[in-house]
Coordinates of C-alpha atoms in Angstrom, one line a residue:
M26 CA 78.9 95.4 109.2
K27 CA 80.1 96.8 106.0
I28 CA 83.9 97.1 105.1
G29 CA 85.1 100.3 103.5
A30 CA 83.7 104.1 103.7
N31 CA 79.9 104.2 104.5
Y32 CA 78.3 107.2 104.2
I33 CA 75.9 107.6 107.3
G34 CA 74.0 111.2 106.0
N35 CA 74.8 114.6 107.4
E36 CA 78.5 114.6 106.4
R37 CA 79.3 111.7 108.6
C38 CA 81.0 108.6 107.4
E39 CA 82.0 105.2 109.1
F40 CA 85.3 103.5 107.8
V41 CA 85.8 99.9 108.6
V42 CA 88.9 97.9 107.6
W43 CA 89.8 94.3 108.6
A44 CA 93.4 94.0 109.6
P45 CA 93.9 91.7 112.4
F46 CA 97.7 91.9 112.4
L47 CA 98.6 95.3 112.9
N48 CA 98.6 97.4 116.2
K49 CA 97.7 100.7 114.9
V50 CA 95.6 101.9 112.0
E51 CA 94.7 105.7 111.2
L52 CA 92.6 107.3 108.5
K53 CA 94.3 109.9 106.5
I54 CA 91.8 112.2 105.5
I55 CA 92.5 114.7 102.1
P56 CA 90.3 117.6 102.4
P57 CA 89.5 120.1 99.6
I58 CA 91.2 122.4 101.3
G59 CA 94.2 122.3 104.3
A60 CA 96.3 120.0 105.5
P61 CA 95.8 116.3 105.5
L62 CA 93.9 115.2 108.9
H63 CA 94.9 112.0 110.6
I64 CA 92.2 110.0 112.7
P65 CA 92.9 107.0 114.9
M66 CA 90.6 103.9 114.5
E67 CA 89.7 101.4 117.2
R68 CA 89.9 97.9 116.9
D69 CA 87.5 95.3 117.9
D70 CA 88.0 91.8 119.0
N71 CA 87.8 90.5 115.6
G72 CA 90.5 92.4 114.2
Y73 CA 88.1 95.3 112.3
W74 CA 89.1 98.8 112.8
K75 CA 86.5 101.5 113.1
S76 CA 86.1 105.2 113.0
V77 CA 83.1 107.2 112.5
V78 CA 84.1 110.6 110.9
E79 CA 81.9 113.9 110.6
G80 CA 82.3 116.7 108.3
I81 CA 82.9 113.9 105.4
P82 CA 81.3 114.7 102.1
P83 CA 80.8 112.0 99.6
G84 CA 83.7 111.8 97.2
T85 CA 86.4 113.0 100.0
L86 CA 89.7 111.2 99.4
Y87 CA 91.0 109.2 102.2
F88 CA 94.2 106.4 102.9
Y89 CA 94.4 103.9 105.6
R90 CA 97.6 104.7 107.3
L91 CA 99.4 101.5 108.9
E92 CA 101.5 101.5 111.9
E93 CA 102.4 105.1 111.1
E94 CA 104.6 103.9 108.3
R95 CA 102.6 102.7 105.0
E96 CA 99.7 104.4 103.6
R97 CA 97.2 102.2 101.5
P98 CA 94.3 103.1 99.4
D99 CA 90.7 101.5 100.6
P100 CA 91.1 97.6 99.0

């Protein structure tokens, strides 16, 4: 498993972040045009949060939104 944003191809990207002590993590995608998108991530048993998102070309700006309060860039 690779941590971070991993481009799969065909404008699909898998996002993975380790945050074992949080209860909610979302992606905040900043598209070139339009409003930001908030995409929920799913937590596995080891504290990794994951989401596969379509329509994400390389270079798309994103943040992790933690507990609906803080936004952080990918470490």
